Tab-separated table of C-alpha atoms in Angstrom:
chain	number	residue	atom	x	y	z
A	1	LEU	CA	-130.060	42.701	94.513
A	2	VAL	CA	-133.532	44.091	93.564
A	3	SER	CA	-131.924	46.844	91.362
A	4	VAL	CA	-130.246	44.194	89.202
A	5	GLY	CA	-133.745	42.971	88.234
A	6	VAL	CA	-135.220	46.360	87.526
A	7	VAL	CA	-132.688	48.712	86.342
A	8	PRO	CA	-132.054	47.157	82.803
A	9	ALA	CA	-135.432	48.538	81.625
A	10	MET	CA	-134.051	51.977	82.440
A	11	ALA	CA	-130.924	51.388	80.343
A	12	MET	CA	-132.974	50.201	77.328
A	13	ASP	CA	-135.091	53.419	77.633
A	14	GLY	CA	-131.784	55.328	77.030
A	15	LYS	CA	-131.888	57.184	80.333
A	16	THR	CA	-128.368	56.213	81.421
A	17	SER	CA	-125.704	57.106	78.790
A	18	GLU	CA	-123.046	55.164	80.665
A	19	THR	CA	-124.716	51.955	79.903
A	20	ALA	CA	-126.243	52.830	76.403
A	21	ASN	CA	-123.512	50.572	74.713
A	22	LEU	CA	-123.570	47.683	77.236
A	23	ASP	CA	-125.270	44.311	76.531
A	24	ILE	CA	-127.788	44.368	79.328
A	25	VAL	CA	-129.198	40.929	80.416
A	26	ASP	CA	-132.853	40.589	79.800
A	27	PRO	CA	-134.899	40.512	82.991
A	28	ALA	CA	-136.443	37.247	82.154
A	29	MET	CA	-133.004	35.738	81.937
A	30	LEU	CA	-131.822	37.206	85.269
A	31	LYS	CA	-135.203	35.798	86.835
A	32	GLU	CA	-134.401	32.368	85.426
A	33	ARG	CA	-130.890	32.125	86.710
A	34	THR	CA	-131.401	33.820	90.142
A	35	PRO	CA	-131.932	31.630	93.342
A	36	SER	CA	-135.732	31.139	93.782
A	37	PHE	CA	-135.794	32.701	97.281
A	38	ILE	CA	-134.468	35.899	95.917
A	39	ASN	CA	-137.073	35.933	93.144
A	40	GLU	CA	-139.708	35.280	95.741
A	41	LEU	CA	-138.475	38.266	97.810
A	42	ARG	CA	-138.540	40.460	94.670
A	43	SER	CA	-141.988	39.476	93.777
A	44	LYS	CA	-143.122	40.693	97.316
A	45	GLY	CA	-141.490	44.113	96.561
A	46	CYS	CA	-138.839	43.615	99.206
A	47	SER	CA	-136.209	46.420	99.445
A	48	GLU	CA	-132.529	45.706	98.956
A	49	GLU	CA	-131.922	46.004	102.620
A	50	GLU	CA	-134.641	43.428	103.371
A	51	ILE	CA	-133.028	41.037	100.610
A	52	ALA	CA	-129.565	41.587	102.344
A	53	GLU	CA	-131.065	40.611	105.659
A	54	ALA	CA	-132.585	37.535	104.256
A	55	ILE	CA	-129.107	36.388	102.860
A	56	VAL	CA	-127.500	37.274	106.145
A	57	ASN	CA	-130.112	34.912	107.884
A	58	LEU	CA	-129.498	31.886	105.576
A	59	PRO	CA	-127.256	29.132	106.846
A	60	ARG	CA	-123.608	29.938	106.418
A	61	VAL	CA	-122.981	26.774	104.583
A	62	SER	CA	-125.286	24.254	102.841
A	63	TYR	CA	-124.528	21.021	101.197
A	64	ILE	CA	-125.967	19.398	97.963
A	65	SER	CA	-127.818	16.147	97.619
A	66	GLY	CA	-126.981	14.311	100.733
A	67	TRP	CA	-123.414	15.684	101.263
A	68	THR	CA	-122.997	16.366	105.002
A	69	GLU	CA	-120.882	18.524	107.308
A	70	GLU	CA	-119.067	15.182	108.258
A	71	ASP	CA	-118.281	14.706	104.637
A	72	ASN	CA	-116.807	18.038	104.339
A	73	LYS	CA	-114.648	17.734	107.493
A	74	ARG	CA	-113.307	14.444	106.096
A	75	ILE	CA	-112.494	15.544	102.552
A	76	SER	CA	-111.758	19.223	102.590
A	77	PRO	CA	-108.319	18.859	104.291
A	78	LEU	CA	-107.267	16.377	101.702
A	79	LEU	CA	-108.533	18.560	98.908
A	80	GLN	CA	-106.583	21.607	100.175
A	81	GLN	CA	-103.353	19.651	99.792
A	82	GLY	CA	-102.694	21.124	96.284
A	83	ARG	CA	-102.781	24.567	97.620
A	84	GLU	CA	-101.069	24.009	100.996
A	85	GLY	CA	-97.892	26.077	101.858
A	86	ILE	CA	-98.582	28.569	99.123
A	87	ASN	CA	-98.779	32.367	99.315
A	88	TYR	CA	-101.810	32.026	97.171
A	89	SER	CA	-103.485	34.810	95.541
A	90	MET	CA	-106.508	35.291	93.073
A	91	HIS	CA	-104.559	38.056	91.437
A	92	GLY	CA	-101.089	36.389	90.954
A	93	GLU	CA	-98.077	38.531	89.810
A	94	ALA	CA	-98.220	41.071	87.154
A	95	ASN	CA	-97.849	38.718	84.286
A	96	ILE	CA	-100.019	36.039	85.986
A	97	MET	CA	-97.922	33.218	84.567
A	98	ALA	CA	-96.680	30.877	87.327
A	99	GLU	CA	-96.192	30.643	91.032
A	100	ASN	CA	-93.245	28.908	92.560
A	101	ARG	CA	-94.139	26.979	95.591
A	102	ASP	CA	-92.347	25.956	98.787
A	103	SER	CA	-94.241	22.731	98.646
A	104	GLY	CA	-92.216	21.323	95.776
A	105	GLU	CA	-95.154	21.870	93.394
A	106	ASP	CA	-95.809	24.363	90.713
A	107	LEU	CA	-99.231	25.890	89.922
A	108	ILE	CA	-99.862	27.334	86.563
A	109	PRO	CA	-103.135	29.136	85.678
A	110	SER	CA	-104.963	29.763	82.433
A	111	GLY	CA	-108.052	31.905	81.993
A	112	MET	CA	-109.569	35.434	81.666
A	113	PHE	CA	-109.308	38.139	84.057
A	114	LEU	CA	-110.927	41.486	84.664
A	115	PHE	CA	-108.888	44.021	86.713
A	116	ASP	CA	-111.209	46.986	87.485
A	117	THR	CA	-112.539	46.384	90.975
A	118	VAL	CA	-116.028	47.357	89.764
A	119	PHE	CA	-117.980	44.125	89.797
A	120	SER	CA	-120.232	42.856	92.600
A	121	GLY	CA	-120.617	39.447	91.220
A	122	VAL	CA	-120.867	37.038	88.162
A	123	ASN	CA	-123.348	34.191	87.042
A	124	GLY	CA	-122.057	31.735	84.376
A	125	ARG	CA	-122.045	28.171	83.179
A	126	VAL	CA	-119.190	25.756	83.462
A	127	TYR	CA	-118.479	22.624	81.662
A	128	PRO	CA	-115.539	20.715	83.521
A	129	GLY	CA	-115.024	17.870	80.880
A	130	PRO	CA	-112.661	14.997	82.047
A	131	MET	CA	-110.291	17.230	83.929
A	132	GLU	CA	-107.768	14.298	83.970
A	133	CYS	CA	-105.248	13.977	86.833
A	134	SER	CA	-102.203	11.575	87.401
A	135	SER	CA	-99.682	11.094	90.141
A	136	GLY	CA	-97.051	11.655	87.549
A	137	GLY	CA	-98.221	14.593	85.676
A	138	THR	CA	-101.016	17.002	86.309
A	139	LYS	CA	-102.003	16.125	89.854
A	140	TYR	CA	-104.659	18.582	90.758
A	141	GLN	CA	-107.044	20.886	88.690
A	142	TYR	CA	-109.223	23.730	89.851
A	143	LEU	CA	-111.688	25.173	87.495
A	144	THR	CA	-112.602	28.164	89.514
A	145	THR	CA	-114.231	31.686	89.599
A	146	HIS	CA	-112.875	34.382	91.919
A	147	LEU	CA	-114.369	37.711	93.003
A	148	GLY	CA	-112.077	39.744	95.191
A	149	LYS	CA	-110.128	42.915	95.990
A	150	LYS	CA	-106.752	43.891	97.332
A	151	ILE	CA	-107.143	46.060	100.401
A	152	GLY	CA	-103.750	47.618	100.970
A	153	SER	CA	-101.416	44.665	100.289
A	154	THR	CA	-103.901	42.061	101.589
A	155	ASP	CA	-105.808	39.893	99.191
A	156	ASN	CA	-109.612	39.323	100.104
A	157	TRP	CA	-111.577	36.971	97.950
A	158	ILE	CA	-114.354	34.508	97.594
A	159	GLU	CA	-114.587	31.738	95.074
A	160	ILE	CA	-116.512	28.789	93.791
A	161	GLY	CA	-115.022	25.909	91.654
A	162	VAL	CA	-114.777	22.362	90.671
A	163	GLU	CA	-111.645	20.469	91.645
A	164	THR	CA	-110.209	16.960	90.475
A	165	VAL	CA	-107.345	15.250	92.261
A	166	TYR	CA	-104.983	12.272	91.097
A	167	TRP	CA	-105.988	10.043	94.028
A	168	ASN	CA	-109.722	9.741	93.237
A	169	PRO	CA	-110.229	9.832	89.390
A	170	GLY	CA	-113.761	10.457	88.113
A	171	HIS	CA	-114.836	12.544	90.994
A	172	TYR	CA	-115.543	16.323	90.700
A	173	TYR	CA	-115.656	18.183	94.019
A	174	ILE	CA	-117.666	21.345	94.316
A	175	PHE	CA	-116.052	23.721	96.605
A	176	THR	CA	-116.137	27.345	97.852
A	177	TYR	CA	-113.540	29.403	99.454
A	178	ASP	CA	-113.634	32.579	101.559
A	179	ASN	CA	-110.229	33.803	102.985
A	180	ASN	CA	-111.915	35.856	105.611
A	181	ASP	CA	-113.677	33.010	107.194
A	182	VAL	CA	-110.800	32.050	109.283
A	183	GLY	CA	-110.595	28.439	110.194
A	184	ASN	CA	-113.254	27.472	107.698
A	185	GLU	CA	-111.967	29.102	104.496
A	186	TRP	CA	-112.368	25.980	102.376
A	187	VAL	CA	-115.800	24.118	102.217
A	188	THR	CA	-116.576	21.151	100.008
A	189	HIS	CA	-120.162	20.996	99.105
A	190	TYR	CA	-120.670	17.876	96.842
A	191	ASP	CA	-118.978	15.128	94.967
A	192	LEU	CA	-120.065	14.931	91.272
A	193	THR	CA	-119.331	12.077	89.025
A	194	ASP	CA	-120.180	13.719	85.755
A	195	GLY	CA	-118.278	16.443	84.161
A	196	SER	CA	-119.855	16.154	80.709
A	197	ARG	CA	-122.634	18.729	81.246
A	198	ASP	CA	-123.029	22.433	81.911
A	199	TYR	CA	-123.576	23.546	85.650
A	200	ASN	CA	-124.789	27.033	86.544
A	201	PHE	CA	-122.825	29.105	89.300
A	202	GLU	CA	-123.366	32.579	90.866
A	203	ILE	CA	-121.331	34.794	93.171
A	204	TYR	CA	-123.190	37.952	94.431
A	205	VAL	CA	-122.184	40.682	96.841
A	206	SER	CA	-124.831	43.087	98.151
A	207	ASP	CA	-124.011	46.727	98.423
A	208	VAL	CA	-125.805	46.928	101.920
A	209	GLU	CA	-123.075	47.423	104.483
A	210	TYR	CA	-123.185	45.662	107.818
A	211	GLN	CA	-120.755	45.974	110.846
A	212	GLU	CA	-119.130	42.782	109.604
A	213	GLY	CA	-118.887	43.842	105.964
A	214	TYR	CA	-120.931	43.274	102.867
A	215	PRO	CA	-123.155	40.099	102.601
A	216	TYR	CA	-122.502	37.717	99.838
A	217	MET	CA	-124.031	34.555	98.596
A	218	ILE	CA	-122.581	31.865	96.357
A	219	SER	CA	-125.015	29.460	94.469
A	220	TRP	CA	-124.579	26.192	92.470
A	221	GLU	CA	-127.403	25.169	90.050
A	222	GLY	CA	-129.511	27.676	91.848
A	223	GLN	CA	-128.903	26.474	95.316
A	224	VAL	CA	-127.232	28.876	97.644
A	225	VAL	CA	-124.379	26.925	99.118
A	226	ARG	CA	-122.478	29.643	101.088
A	227	THR	CA	-123.109	32.962	102.534
A	228	GLY	CA	-120.971	35.411	104.570
A	229	PHE	CA	-119.490	38.785	104.640
A	230	VAL	CA	-116.473	40.373	102.653
A	231	PRO	CA	-114.835	43.736	103.206
A	232	PHE	CA	-115.706	45.047	99.670
A	233	ALA	CA	-118.800	45.708	97.667
A	234	GLU	CA	-117.151	45.371	94.290
A	235	GLY	CA	-113.944	43.466	93.106
A	236	ASP	CA	-111.889	42.131	90.456
A	237	LEU	CA	-113.141	39.044	88.699
A	238	ASN	CA	-111.644	36.032	86.967
A	239	GLU	CA	-112.683	32.548	85.548
A	240	VAL	CA	-109.532	30.605	85.542
A	241	HIS	CA	-108.183	26.957	85.412
A	242	GLU	CA	-105.442	26.132	87.558
A	243	TYR	CA	-103.210	23.169	87.271
A	244	ILE	CA	-100.607	21.782	89.762
A	245	ARG	CA	-97.706	19.462	88.995
A	246	ASP	CA	-94.601	18.193	91.044
A	247	ASP	CA	-91.498	20.519	90.756
A	248	PRO	CA	-89.385	19.277	89.112
A	249	GLY	CA	-91.958	17.535	86.722
A	250	SER	CA	-94.109	18.111	83.807
A	251	PHE	CA	-97.704	18.409	83.031
A	252	SER	CA	-99.625	15.636	81.262
A	253	ASP	CA	-102.294	16.464	78.659
A	254	VAL	CA	-105.636	17.680	79.868
A	255	SER	CA	-108.772	17.973	77.834
A	256	THR	CA	-110.615	21.130	77.163
A	257	SER	CA	-112.792	22.556	80.030
A	258	TYR	CA	-114.704	25.966	79.423
A	259	VAL	CA	-116.731	28.597	81.170
A	260	TRP	CA	-119.300	30.333	79.099
A	261	ASP	CA	-122.476	32.409	79.105
A	262	SER	CA	-121.451	34.594	81.955
A	263	TYR	CA	-122.952	37.993	83.075
A	264	VAL	CA	-121.439	40.282	85.579
A	265	TYR	CA	-123.110	42.586	88.092
A	266	TYR	CA	-121.746	45.969	87.045
A	267	ASN	CA	-122.938	49.415	88.097
A	268	GLY	CA	-126.385	47.917	89.158
A	269	TYR	CA	-126.920	46.035	86.127
A	270	GLY	CA	-126.633	42.507	84.897
A	271	VAL	CA	-124.341	42.852	81.838
A	272	TRP	CA	-123.150	40.210	79.482
A	273	TRP	CA	-119.415	39.656	79.697
A	274	ASN	CA	-118.362	40.461	76.102
A	275	GLU	CA	-116.663	43.005	73.973
A	276	GLN	CA	-119.189	45.550	74.788
A	277	LEU	CA	-118.391	45.452	78.405
A	278	ASP	CA	-114.624	45.484	77.686
A	279	ALA	CA	-115.257	48.757	75.718
A	280	GLN	CA	-116.541	50.474	78.862
A	281	LEU	CA	-113.535	49.378	81.129
A	282	ALA	CA	-109.985	50.783	81.762
A	283	ASN	CA	-108.631	47.245	81.850
A	284	PRO	CA	-110.613	44.961	79.626
A	285	THR	CA	-110.676	41.206	79.494
A	286	TYR	CA	-107.137	39.823	79.819
A	287	LEU	CA	-106.019	36.153	78.923
A	288	ALA	CA	-103.356	34.239	80.850
A	289	GLN	CA	-101.701	31.133	79.478
A	290	ASN	CA	-98.168	29.652	79.559
A	291	GLU	CA	-97.228	28.112	76.260
A	292	THR	CA	-93.738	27.136	77.758
A	293	GLU	CA	-95.627	24.746	79.946
A	294	GLY	CA	-98.141	23.667	77.323
A	295	VAL	CA	-100.840	25.437	79.242
A	296	TYR	CA	-103.357	27.247	76.787
A	297	GLY	CA	-106.448	29.243	76.941
A	298	ASP	CA	-108.599	31.145	74.439
A	299	PHE	CA	-111.647	33.412	74.820
A	300	TYR	CA	-113.999	34.276	72.082
A	301	LYS	CA	-117.919	35.047	71.747
A	302	PRO	CA	-119.572	32.067	69.881
A	303	TRP	CA	-122.124	33.215	67.495
A	304	TRP	CA	-125.011	31.460	69.432
A	305	SER	CA	-123.965	33.083	72.790
A	306	ASN	CA	-124.326	36.470	74.443
A	307	ALA	CA	-121.035	36.207	76.230
A	308	TYR	CA	-117.479	34.981	76.024
A	309	ARG	CA	-116.593	31.493	76.220
A	310	ILE	CA	-113.138	30.628	77.801
A	311	ASP	CA	-111.557	27.437	76.692
A	312	THR	CA	-108.625	26.010	78.685
A	313	TRP	CA	-106.347	22.905	78.215
A	314	ILE	CA	-102.903	21.419	78.505
A	315	THR	CA	-101.214	19.668	75.520
């Protein structure tokens, strides 16, 4: 973690040719968007091993603004209904278009993906928008970011996202997922009632290895909400919007949501996710959408931004 804050200066000095063409995140921006306890440790000169140990010693799960463990136990099983009975994967199939589901529902994703297994995290901003749901159309929505890796044929991933459900309109549930935390994979951390603003999120995996794996932390608005271990130091990455409807059935219209201003942790650097990063990768940013279902996406770099914005909607 420490290297993320100090290495960019080396890149700007031209000492590392591999990163000379990357859009390195300014150290002041990294500091602004890093959880405060990490910044405090950095300011004390703590080593990466010491910072990893601090992450390991944090509570495994934290809640936001009065949300409690009892709230999580009450609501999480209900929120998981949209993914129950699914052989769910953050990678999907080769064309990442649709998943047919045993539960009588279909999930269709739209978003952007990086398949290079070289990223140790991502920090971005998400704007949910209305995320409309209905019992007769788009029943559930997940606006989510995944970091993971296939080890053999087995998916391993962590994620943070916002979910809406047809049975509780106007609520936006902040959740995390860790498919290695058996019995406690899904955790709900908060119930928002405002989707009309930007929220900051982060996923980060340390490269310090423990017997249990590599420590990770996930934060929302600068608060660390989940820690744990994953069996990888680097993984694939996506920012994706998932929609669920009955099968047979059809989606109803969904307003535009977007994720933007994201930087990734790559090769020890904070790097803006844009075309300069893509130029360094064997598998640059890939867009998934399904026009047959009316599920669309678009990614582009606004003139006022350092990074891509990914818009997703149904019409």
